[in-house]
mmCIF file of C-alpha atoms and ligand atoms in Angstrom:
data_model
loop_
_atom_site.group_PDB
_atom_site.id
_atom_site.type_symbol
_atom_site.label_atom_id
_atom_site.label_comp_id
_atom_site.label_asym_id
_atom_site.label_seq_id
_atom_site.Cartn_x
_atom_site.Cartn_y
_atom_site.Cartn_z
ATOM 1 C CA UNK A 1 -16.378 -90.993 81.433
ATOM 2 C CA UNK A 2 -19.274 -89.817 79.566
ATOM 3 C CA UNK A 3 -20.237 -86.379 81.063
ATOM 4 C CA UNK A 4 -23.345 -85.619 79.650
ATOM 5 C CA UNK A 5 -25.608 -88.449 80.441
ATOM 6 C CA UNK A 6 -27.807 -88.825 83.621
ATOM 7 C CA UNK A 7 -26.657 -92.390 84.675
ATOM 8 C CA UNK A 8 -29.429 -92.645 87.469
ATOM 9 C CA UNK A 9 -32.153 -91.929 85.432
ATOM 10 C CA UNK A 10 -31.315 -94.069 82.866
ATOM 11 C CA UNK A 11 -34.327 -96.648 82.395
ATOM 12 C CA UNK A 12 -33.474 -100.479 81.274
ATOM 13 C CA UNK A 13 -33.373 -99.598 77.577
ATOM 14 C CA UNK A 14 -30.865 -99.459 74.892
ATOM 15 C CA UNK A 15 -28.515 -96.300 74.801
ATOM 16 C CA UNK A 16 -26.181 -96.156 72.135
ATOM 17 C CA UNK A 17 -22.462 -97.465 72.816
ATOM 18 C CA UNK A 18 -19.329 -96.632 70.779
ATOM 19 C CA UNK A 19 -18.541 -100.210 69.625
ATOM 20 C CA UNK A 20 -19.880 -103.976 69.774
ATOM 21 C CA UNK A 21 -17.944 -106.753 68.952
ATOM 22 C CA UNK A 22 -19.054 -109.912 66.581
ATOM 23 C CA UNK A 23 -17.255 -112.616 64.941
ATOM 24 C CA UNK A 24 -19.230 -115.302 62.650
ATOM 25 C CA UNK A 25 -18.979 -119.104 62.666
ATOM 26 C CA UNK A 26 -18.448 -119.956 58.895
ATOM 27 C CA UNK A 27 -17.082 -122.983 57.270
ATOM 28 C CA UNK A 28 -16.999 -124.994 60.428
ATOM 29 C CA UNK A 29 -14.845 -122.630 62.010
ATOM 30 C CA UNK A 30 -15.394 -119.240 64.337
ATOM 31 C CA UNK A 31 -13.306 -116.220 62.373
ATOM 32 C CA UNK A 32 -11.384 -113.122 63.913
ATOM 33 C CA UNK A 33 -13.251 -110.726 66.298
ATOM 34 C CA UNK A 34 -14.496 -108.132 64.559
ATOM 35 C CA UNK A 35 -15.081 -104.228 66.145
ATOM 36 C CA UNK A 36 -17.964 -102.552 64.721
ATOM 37 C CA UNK A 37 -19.359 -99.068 65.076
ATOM 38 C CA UNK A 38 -22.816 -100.156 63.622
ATOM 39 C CA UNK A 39 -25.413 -100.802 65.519
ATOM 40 C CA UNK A 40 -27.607 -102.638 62.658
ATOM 41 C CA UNK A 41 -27.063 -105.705 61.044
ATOM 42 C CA UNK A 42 -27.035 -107.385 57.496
ATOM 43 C CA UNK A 43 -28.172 -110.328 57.247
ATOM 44 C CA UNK A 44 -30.306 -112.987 54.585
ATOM 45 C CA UNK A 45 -33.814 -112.324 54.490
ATOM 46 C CA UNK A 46 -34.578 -116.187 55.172
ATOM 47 C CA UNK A 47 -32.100 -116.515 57.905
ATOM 48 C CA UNK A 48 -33.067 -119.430 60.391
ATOM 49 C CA UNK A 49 -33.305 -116.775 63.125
ATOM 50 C CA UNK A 50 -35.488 -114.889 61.168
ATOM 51 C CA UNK A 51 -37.982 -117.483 60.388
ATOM 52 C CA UNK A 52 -36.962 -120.698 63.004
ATOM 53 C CA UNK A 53 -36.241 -118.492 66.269
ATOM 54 C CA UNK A 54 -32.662 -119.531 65.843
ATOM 55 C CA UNK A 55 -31.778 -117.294 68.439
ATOM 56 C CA UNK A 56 -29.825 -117.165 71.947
ATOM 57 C CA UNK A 57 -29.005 -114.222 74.370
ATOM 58 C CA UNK A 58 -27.487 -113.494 77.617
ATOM 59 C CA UNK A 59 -27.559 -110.509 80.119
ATOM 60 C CA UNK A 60 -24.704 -109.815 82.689
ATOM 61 C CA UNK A 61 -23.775 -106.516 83.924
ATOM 62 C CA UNK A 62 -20.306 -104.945 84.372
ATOM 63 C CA UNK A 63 -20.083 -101.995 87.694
ATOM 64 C CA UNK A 64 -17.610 -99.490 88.257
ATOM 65 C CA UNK A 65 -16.653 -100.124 92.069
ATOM 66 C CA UNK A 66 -16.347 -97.360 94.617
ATOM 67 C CA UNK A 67 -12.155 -98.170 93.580
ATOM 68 C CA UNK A 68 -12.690 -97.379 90.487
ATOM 69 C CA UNK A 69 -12.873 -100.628 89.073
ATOM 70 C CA UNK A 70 -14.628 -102.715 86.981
ATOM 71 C CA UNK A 71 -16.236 -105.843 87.257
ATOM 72 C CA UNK A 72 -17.971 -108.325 85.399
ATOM 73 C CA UNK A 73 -20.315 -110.227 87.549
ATOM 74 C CA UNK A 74 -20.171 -114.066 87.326
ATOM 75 C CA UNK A 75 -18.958 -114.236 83.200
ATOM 76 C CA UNK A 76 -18.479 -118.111 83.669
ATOM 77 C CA UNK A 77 -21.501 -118.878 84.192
ATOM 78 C CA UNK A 78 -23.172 -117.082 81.470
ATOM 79 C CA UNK A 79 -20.901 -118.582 78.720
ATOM 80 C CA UNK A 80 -21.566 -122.309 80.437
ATOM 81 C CA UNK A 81 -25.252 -121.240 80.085
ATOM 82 C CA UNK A 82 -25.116 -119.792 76.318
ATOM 83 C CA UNK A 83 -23.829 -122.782 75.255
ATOM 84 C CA UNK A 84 -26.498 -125.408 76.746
ATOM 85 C CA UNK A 85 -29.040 -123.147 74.945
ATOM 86 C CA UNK A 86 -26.824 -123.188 71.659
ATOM 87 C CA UNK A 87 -27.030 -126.992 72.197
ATOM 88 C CA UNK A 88 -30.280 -126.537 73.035
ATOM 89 C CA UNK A 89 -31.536 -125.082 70.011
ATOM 90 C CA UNK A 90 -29.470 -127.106 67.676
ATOM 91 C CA UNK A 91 -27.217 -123.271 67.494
ATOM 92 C CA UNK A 92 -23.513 -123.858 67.011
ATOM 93 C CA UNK A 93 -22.286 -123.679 70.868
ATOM 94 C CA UNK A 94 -20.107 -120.699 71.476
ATOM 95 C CA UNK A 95 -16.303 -121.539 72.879
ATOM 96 C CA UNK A 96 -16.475 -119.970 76.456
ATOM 97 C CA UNK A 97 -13.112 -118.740 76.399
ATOM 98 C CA UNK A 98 -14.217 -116.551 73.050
ATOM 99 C CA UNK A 99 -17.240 -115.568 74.556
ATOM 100 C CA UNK A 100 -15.520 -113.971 77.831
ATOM 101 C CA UNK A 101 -13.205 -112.464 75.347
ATOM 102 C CA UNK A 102 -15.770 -110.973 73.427
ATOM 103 C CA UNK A 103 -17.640 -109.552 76.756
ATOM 104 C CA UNK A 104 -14.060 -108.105 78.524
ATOM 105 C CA UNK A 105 -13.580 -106.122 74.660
ATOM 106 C CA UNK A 106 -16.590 -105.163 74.376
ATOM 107 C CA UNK A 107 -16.759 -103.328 77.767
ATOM 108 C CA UNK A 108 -13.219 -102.255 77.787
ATOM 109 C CA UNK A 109 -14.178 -100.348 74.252
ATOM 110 C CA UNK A 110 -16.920 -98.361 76.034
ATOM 111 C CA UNK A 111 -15.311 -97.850 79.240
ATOM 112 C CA UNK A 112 -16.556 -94.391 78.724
ATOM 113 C CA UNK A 113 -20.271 -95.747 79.084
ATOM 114 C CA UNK A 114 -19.443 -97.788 82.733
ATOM 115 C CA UNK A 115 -21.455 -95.707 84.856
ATOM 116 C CA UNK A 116 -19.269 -93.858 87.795
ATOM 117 C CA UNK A 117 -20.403 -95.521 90.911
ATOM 118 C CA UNK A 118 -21.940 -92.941 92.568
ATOM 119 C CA UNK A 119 -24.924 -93.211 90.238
ATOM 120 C CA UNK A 120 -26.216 -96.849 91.145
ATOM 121 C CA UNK A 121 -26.320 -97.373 87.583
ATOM 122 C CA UNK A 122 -24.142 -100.369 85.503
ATOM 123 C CA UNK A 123 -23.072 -101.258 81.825
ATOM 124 C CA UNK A 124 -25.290 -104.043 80.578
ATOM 125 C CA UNK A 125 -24.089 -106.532 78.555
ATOM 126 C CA UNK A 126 -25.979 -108.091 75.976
ATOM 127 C CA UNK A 127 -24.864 -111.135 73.707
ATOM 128 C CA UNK A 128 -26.407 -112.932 71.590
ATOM 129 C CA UNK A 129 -26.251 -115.718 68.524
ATOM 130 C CA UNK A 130 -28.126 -115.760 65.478
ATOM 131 C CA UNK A 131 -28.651 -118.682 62.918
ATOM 132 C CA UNK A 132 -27.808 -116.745 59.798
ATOM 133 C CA UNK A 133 -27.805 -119.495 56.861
ATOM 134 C CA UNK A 134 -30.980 -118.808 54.577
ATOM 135 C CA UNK A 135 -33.659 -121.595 55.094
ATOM 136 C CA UNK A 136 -36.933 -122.322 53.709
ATOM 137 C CA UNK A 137 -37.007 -126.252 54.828
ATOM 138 C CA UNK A 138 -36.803 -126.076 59.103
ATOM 139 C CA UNK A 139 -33.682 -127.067 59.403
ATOM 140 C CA UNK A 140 -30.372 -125.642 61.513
ATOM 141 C CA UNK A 141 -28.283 -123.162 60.115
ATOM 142 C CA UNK A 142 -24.956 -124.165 59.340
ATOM 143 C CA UNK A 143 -23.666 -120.502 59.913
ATOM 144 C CA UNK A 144 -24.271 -118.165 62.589
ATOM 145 C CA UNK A 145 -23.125 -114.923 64.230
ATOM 146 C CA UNK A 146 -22.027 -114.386 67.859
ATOM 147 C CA UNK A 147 -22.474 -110.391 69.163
ATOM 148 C CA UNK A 148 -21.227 -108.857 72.203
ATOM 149 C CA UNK A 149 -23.527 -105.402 72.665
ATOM 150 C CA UNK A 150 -23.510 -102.992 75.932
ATOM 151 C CA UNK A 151 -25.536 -100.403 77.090
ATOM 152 C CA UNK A 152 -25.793 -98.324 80.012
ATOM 153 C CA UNK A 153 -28.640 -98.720 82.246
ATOM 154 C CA UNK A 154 -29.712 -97.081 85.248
ATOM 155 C CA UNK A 155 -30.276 -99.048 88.807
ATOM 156 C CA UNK A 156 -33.181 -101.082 88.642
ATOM 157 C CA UNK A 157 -35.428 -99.051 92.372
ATOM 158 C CA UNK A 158 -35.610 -95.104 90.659
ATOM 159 C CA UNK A 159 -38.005 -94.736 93.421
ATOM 160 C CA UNK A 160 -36.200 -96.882 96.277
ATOM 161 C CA UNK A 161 -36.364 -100.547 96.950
ATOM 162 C CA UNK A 162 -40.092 -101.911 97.188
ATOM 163 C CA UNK A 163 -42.781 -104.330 96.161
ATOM 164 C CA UNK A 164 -44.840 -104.299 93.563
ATOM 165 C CA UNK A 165 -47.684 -106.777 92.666
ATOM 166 C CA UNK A 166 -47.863 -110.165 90.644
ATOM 167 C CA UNK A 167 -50.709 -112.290 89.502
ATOM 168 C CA UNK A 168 -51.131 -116.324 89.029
ATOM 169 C CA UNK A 169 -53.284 -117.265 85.516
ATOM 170 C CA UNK A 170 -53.788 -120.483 84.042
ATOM 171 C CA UNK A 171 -54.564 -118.881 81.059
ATOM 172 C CA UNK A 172 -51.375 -118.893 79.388
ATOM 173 C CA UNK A 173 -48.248 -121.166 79.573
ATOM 174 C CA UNK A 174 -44.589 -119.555 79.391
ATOM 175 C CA UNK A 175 -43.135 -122.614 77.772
ATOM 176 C CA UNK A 176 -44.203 -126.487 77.350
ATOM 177 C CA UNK A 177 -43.459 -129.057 79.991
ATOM 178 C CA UNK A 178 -40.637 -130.343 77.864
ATOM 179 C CA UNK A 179 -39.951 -127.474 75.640
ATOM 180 C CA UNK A 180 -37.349 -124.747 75.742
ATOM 181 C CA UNK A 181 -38.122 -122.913 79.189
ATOM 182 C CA UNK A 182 -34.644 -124.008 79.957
ATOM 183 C CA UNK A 183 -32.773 -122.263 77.671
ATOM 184 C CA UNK A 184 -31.887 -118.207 77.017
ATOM 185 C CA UNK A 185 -33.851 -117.716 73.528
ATOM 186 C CA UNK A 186 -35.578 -114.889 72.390
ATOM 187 C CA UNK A 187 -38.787 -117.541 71.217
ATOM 188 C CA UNK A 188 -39.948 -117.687 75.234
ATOM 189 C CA UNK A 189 -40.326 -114.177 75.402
ATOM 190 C CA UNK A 190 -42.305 -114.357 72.546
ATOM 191 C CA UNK A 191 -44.422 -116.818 73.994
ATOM 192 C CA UNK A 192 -44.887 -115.350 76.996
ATOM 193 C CA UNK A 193 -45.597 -111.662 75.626
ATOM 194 C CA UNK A 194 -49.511 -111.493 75.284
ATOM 195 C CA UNK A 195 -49.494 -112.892 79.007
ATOM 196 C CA UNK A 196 -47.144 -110.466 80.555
ATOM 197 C CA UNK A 197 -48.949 -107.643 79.161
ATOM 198 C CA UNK A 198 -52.409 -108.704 79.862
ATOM 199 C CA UNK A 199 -50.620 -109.267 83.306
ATOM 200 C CA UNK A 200 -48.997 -104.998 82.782
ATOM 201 C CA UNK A 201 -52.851 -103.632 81.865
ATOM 202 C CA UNK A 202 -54.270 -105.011 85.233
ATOM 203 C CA UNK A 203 -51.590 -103.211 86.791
ATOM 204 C CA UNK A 204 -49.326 -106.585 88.193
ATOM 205 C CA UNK A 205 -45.567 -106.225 87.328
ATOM 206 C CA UNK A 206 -45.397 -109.674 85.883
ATOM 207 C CA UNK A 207 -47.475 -112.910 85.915
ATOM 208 C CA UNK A 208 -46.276 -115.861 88.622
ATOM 209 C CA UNK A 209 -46.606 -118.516 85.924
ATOM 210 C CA UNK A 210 -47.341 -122.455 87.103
ATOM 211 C CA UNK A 211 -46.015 -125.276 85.946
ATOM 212 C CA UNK A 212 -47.133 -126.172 82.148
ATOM 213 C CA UNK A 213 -47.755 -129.397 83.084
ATOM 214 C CA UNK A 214 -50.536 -130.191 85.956
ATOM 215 C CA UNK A 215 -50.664 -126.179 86.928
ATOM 216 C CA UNK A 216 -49.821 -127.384 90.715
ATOM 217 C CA UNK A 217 -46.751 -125.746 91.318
ATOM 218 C CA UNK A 218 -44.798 -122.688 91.109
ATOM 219 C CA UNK A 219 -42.800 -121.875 87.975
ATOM 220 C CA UNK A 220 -41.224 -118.872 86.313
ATOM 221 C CA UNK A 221 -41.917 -115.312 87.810
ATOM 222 C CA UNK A 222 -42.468 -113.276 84.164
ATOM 223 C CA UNK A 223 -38.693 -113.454 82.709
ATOM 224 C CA UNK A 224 -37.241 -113.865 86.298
ATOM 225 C CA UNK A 225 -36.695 -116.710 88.674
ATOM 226 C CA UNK A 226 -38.938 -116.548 91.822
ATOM 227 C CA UNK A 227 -37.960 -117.360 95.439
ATOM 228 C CA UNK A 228 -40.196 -117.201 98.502
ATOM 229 C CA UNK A 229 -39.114 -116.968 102.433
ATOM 230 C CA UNK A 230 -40.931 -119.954 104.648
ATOM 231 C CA UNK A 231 -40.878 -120.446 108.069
ATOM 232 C CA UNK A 232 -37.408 -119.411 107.688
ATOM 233 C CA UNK A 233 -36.295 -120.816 104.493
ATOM 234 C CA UNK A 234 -35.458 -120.187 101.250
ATOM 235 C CA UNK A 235 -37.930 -121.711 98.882
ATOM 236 C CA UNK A 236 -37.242 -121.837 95.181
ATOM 237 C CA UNK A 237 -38.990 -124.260 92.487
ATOM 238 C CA UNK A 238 -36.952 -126.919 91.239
ATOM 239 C CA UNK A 239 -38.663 -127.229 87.537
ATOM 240 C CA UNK A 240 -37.392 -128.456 83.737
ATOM 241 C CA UNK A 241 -39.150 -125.513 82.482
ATOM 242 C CA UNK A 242 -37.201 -122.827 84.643
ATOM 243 C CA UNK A 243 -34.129 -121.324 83.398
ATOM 244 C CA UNK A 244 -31.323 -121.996 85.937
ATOM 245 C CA UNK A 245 -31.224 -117.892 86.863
ATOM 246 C CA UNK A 246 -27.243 -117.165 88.160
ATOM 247 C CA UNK A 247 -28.493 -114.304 90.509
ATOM 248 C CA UNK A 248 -30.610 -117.474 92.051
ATOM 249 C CA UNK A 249 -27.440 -119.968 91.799
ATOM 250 C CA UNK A 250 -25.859 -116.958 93.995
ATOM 251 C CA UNK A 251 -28.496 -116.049 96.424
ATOM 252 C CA UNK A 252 -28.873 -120.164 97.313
ATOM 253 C CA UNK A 253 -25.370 -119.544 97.902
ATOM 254 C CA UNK A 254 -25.501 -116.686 100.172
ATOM 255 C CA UNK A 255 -28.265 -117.954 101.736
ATOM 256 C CA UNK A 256 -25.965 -120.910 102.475
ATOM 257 C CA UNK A 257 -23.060 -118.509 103.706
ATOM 258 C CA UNK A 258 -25.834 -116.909 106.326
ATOM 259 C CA UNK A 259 -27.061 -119.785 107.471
ATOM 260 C CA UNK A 260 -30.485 -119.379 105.822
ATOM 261 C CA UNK A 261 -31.815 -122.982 104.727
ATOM 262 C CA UNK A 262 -32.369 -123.670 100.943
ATOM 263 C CA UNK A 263 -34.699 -125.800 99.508
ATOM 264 C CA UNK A 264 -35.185 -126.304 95.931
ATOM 265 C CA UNK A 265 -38.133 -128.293 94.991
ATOM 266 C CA UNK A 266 -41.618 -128.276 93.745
ATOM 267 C CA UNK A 267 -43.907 -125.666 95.852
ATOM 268 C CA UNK A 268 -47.349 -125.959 95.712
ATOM 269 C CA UNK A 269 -49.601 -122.643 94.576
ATOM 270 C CA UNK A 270 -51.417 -123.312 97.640
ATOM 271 C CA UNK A 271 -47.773 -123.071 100.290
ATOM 272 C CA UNK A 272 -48.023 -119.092 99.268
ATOM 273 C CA UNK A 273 -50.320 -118.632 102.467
ATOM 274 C CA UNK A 274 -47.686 -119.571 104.561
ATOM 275 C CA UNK A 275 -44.895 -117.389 103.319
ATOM 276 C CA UNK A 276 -43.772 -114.237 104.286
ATOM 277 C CA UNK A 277 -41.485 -112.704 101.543
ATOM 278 C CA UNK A 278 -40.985 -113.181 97.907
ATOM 279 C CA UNK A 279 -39.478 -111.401 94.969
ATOM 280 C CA UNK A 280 -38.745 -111.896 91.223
ATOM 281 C CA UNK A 281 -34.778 -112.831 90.768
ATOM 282 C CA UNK A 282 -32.480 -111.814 87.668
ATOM 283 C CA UNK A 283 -29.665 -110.169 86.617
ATOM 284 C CA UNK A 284 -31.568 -106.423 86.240
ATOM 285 C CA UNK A 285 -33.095 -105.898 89.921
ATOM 286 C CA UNK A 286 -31.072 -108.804 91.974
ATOM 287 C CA UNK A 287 -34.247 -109.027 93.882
ATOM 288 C CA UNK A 288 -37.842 -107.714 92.761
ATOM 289 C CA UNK A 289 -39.833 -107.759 96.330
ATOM 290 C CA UNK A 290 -43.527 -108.672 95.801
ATOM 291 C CA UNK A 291 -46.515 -107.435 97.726
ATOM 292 C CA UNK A 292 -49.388 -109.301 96.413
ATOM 293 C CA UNK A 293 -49.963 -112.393 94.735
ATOM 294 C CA UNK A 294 -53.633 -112.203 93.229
ATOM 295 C CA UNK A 295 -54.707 -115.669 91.434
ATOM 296 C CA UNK A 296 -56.829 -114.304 89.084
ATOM 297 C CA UNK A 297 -58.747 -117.598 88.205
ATOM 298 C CA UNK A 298 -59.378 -118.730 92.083
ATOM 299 C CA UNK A 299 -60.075 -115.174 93.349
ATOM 300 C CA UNK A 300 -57.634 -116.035 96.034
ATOM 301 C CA UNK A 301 -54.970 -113.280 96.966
ATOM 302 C CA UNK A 302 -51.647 -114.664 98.848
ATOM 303 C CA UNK A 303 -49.731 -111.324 100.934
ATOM 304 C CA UNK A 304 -46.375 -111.468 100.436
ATOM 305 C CA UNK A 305 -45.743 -108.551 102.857
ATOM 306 C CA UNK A 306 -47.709 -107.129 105.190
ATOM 307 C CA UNK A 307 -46.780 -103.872 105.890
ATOM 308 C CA UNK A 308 -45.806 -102.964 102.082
ATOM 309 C CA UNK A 309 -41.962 -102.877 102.516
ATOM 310 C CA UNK A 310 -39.492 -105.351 101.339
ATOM 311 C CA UNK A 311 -38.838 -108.343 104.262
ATOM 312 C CA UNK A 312 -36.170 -108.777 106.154
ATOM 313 C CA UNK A 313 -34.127 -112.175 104.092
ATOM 314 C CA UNK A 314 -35.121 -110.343 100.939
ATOM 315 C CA UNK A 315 -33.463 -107.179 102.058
ATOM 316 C CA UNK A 316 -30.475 -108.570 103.455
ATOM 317 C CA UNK A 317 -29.725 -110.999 100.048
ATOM 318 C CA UNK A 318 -30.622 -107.644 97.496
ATOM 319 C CA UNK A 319 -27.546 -105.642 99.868
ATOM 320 C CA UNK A 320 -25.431 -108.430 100.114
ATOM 321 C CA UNK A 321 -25.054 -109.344 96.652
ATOM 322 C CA UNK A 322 -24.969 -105.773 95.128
ATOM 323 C CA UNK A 323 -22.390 -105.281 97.689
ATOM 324 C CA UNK A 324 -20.324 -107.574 96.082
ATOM 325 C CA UNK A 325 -21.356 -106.597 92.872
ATOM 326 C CA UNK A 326 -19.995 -103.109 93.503
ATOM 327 C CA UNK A 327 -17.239 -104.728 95.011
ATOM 328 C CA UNK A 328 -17.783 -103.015 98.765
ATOM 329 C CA UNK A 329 -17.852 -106.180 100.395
ATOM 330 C CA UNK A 330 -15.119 -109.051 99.967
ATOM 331 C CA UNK A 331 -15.843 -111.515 96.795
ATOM 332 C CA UNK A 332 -14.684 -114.752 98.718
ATOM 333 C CA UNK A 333 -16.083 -117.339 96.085
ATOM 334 C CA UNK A 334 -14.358 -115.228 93.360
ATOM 335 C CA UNK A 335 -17.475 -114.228 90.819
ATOM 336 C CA UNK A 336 -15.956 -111.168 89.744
ATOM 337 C CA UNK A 337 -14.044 -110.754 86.896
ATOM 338 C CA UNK A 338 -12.053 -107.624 87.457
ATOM 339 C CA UNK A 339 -10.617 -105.882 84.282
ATOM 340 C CA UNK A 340 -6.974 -105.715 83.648
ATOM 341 C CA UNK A 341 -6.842 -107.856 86.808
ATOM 342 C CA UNK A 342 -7.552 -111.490 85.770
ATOM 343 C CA UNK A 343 -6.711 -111.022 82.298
ATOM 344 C CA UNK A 344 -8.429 -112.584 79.480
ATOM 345 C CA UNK A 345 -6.823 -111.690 76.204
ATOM 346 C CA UNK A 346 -6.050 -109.463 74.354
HETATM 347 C C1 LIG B 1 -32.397 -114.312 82.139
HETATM 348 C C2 LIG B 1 -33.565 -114.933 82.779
HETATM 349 C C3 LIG B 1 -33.656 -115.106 84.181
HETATM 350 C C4 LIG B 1 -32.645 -114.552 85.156
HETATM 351 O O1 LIG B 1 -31.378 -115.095 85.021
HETATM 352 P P1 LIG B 1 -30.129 -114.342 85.648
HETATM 353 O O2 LIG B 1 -28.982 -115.162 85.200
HETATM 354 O O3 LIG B 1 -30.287 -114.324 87.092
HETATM 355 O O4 LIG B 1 -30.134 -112.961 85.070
HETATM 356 C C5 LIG B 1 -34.751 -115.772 84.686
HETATM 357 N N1 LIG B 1 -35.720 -116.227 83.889
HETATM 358 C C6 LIG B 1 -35.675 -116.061 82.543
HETATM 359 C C7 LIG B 1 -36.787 -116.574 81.714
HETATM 360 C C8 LIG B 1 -34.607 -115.416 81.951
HETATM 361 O O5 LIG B 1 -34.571 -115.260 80.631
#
């Protein structure tokens, strides 16, 4: 372990690592795994992901359990989801057998950065795919490079678990109704930047975006799913221009274990005045409670919780699923991935 760094304190940035791992896709073919101690990269000037936003990522997180083990959180599903947005984006897909390979070395290398548990901080895992093959005409690349990156990141609450404020705009889409908003590449964020931080300077935490389409319903929650308690229920939007968040695939779930009803559909902007939770969903926070929803263009503001503390469903799913996480509580659909235990070579 790494004695010298203040794991809790740690914000959600990039901390140097020992190694990250890469391997190319040349001549039709992936090559051998390669270890690197670099943290830049060489690459064509007129690389497609330079110029075309050829370019894919994921984010999972690996903890160090109160046993002193370590697991990867859910793995599968992130190298399922890598590879609809390779296919996605015209990318070469990556095998998902080499990309859990690629994720097991890379935090097995810096097992010195895994956080102790104590600390409520995690390794982060960062891979991505680049189109490498210099292009002037838009076209795909026909090579591209696949790298597995970690870094240490403190827990998400520095100051305890609590809300903080979003606002609707129709001012600015995330994606197109039939574009990309489905898939993990770095041209959303892009496209969503200038909103998110006019949404930062008026002091919300992200914007609640609608849907691109007839601005009726609820959409993406800044880069994080959204979910709302009503009368009860777990409310989610079902939407073409959401990406399919895991943390959300595994709240529905729990939700589903506790007897908490699930629906995934359209929700109207207007159904906010009859909920009584919400929070943003993703890998980083688990559950991001909000207190306010202001929609800036109607004046309107929807409370998400009255007394300025997280609700009660929203609570409950945050503890349940970091418990499992952290590996306190039993993992009975199996979406850890505990190292050395379910081996995945080498
Ligand atoms: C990554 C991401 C999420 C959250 O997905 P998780 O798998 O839960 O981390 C939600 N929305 C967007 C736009 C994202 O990029």
């Amino acid at each position: 372990m790494n004695e010298n760094i203040n794991w809790a304190a740690l914000p959600f940035g990039y901390y140097p690592t020992d190694f990250n791992v890469r391997c190319t896709f040349r001549d039709g073919k992936w090559g051998d795994i390669e270890v690197s101690q670099s943290d830049t990269l060489n690459i064509h000037m007129a690389a497609t992901c330079l110029h075309y936003g050829q370019e894919i990522f994921e984010g999972l997180k690996a903890f160090r359990g109160k046993d002193g083990k370590i697991r990867i959180f859910r793995m599968d599903e992130n190298a399922r989801r890598i590879r609809r947005s390779a296919e996605g984006l015209m990318m070469e897909p990556i095998p998902e057998k080499l990309f859990k390979m690629m994720c097991v070395m890379a935090v097995k290398l810096n097992n010195r950065f895994v956080p102790p548990y104590e600390s409520g901080a995690s390794l982060y895992i960062r891979p991505l795919e680049i189109g490498l093959s210099p292009r002037i005409g838009v076209k795909p690349a026909s090579e591209y490079m696949f790298v597995v990156m970690v870094t240490p990141v403190g827990p998400y609450f520095k100051q305890g678990f609590g809300v903080s404020n979003y606002c609707i705009t129709r001012a600015h889409d995330r994606v197109a109704p039939k574009g990309t908003g489905q898939f993990k590449c770095g041209g959303n964020y892009a496209a969503a930047m200038r909103a998110g931080e006019e949404a930062h300077g008026k002091g919300y935490s992200a914007v609640l975006f609608l849907d691109p389409l007839e601005k009726k319903y609820l959409d993406e929650c800044g880069p994080a799913n959204f979910f709302a308690v009503k009368d009860g229920k777990y409310i989610t939007p079902a939407s073409d221009s959401i990406l399919p968040s895991i943390t959300n695939m595994s709240l529905m779930t729990l939700c589903e274990d506790l007897g908490i009803p699930v629906e995934r559909r359209h929700i109207l902007v207007e159904e906010l005045a009859d909920c009584s939770e919400a929070a943003a969903i993703g890998t980083a926070a688990v559950a991001s409670p909000i207190g306010n929803i202001d929609d800036l263009d109607t004046g309107k503001t929807y409370v998400m919780s009255h007394d300025g503390k997280p609700g009660p469903i929203t609570t409950m799913l945050y503890d349940k699923l970091n418990a499992i996480r952290y590996g306190l509580e039993e993992d009975v659909h199996g979406w850890n991935f505990i190292l050395d235990e379910d081996r995945i070579e080498p």
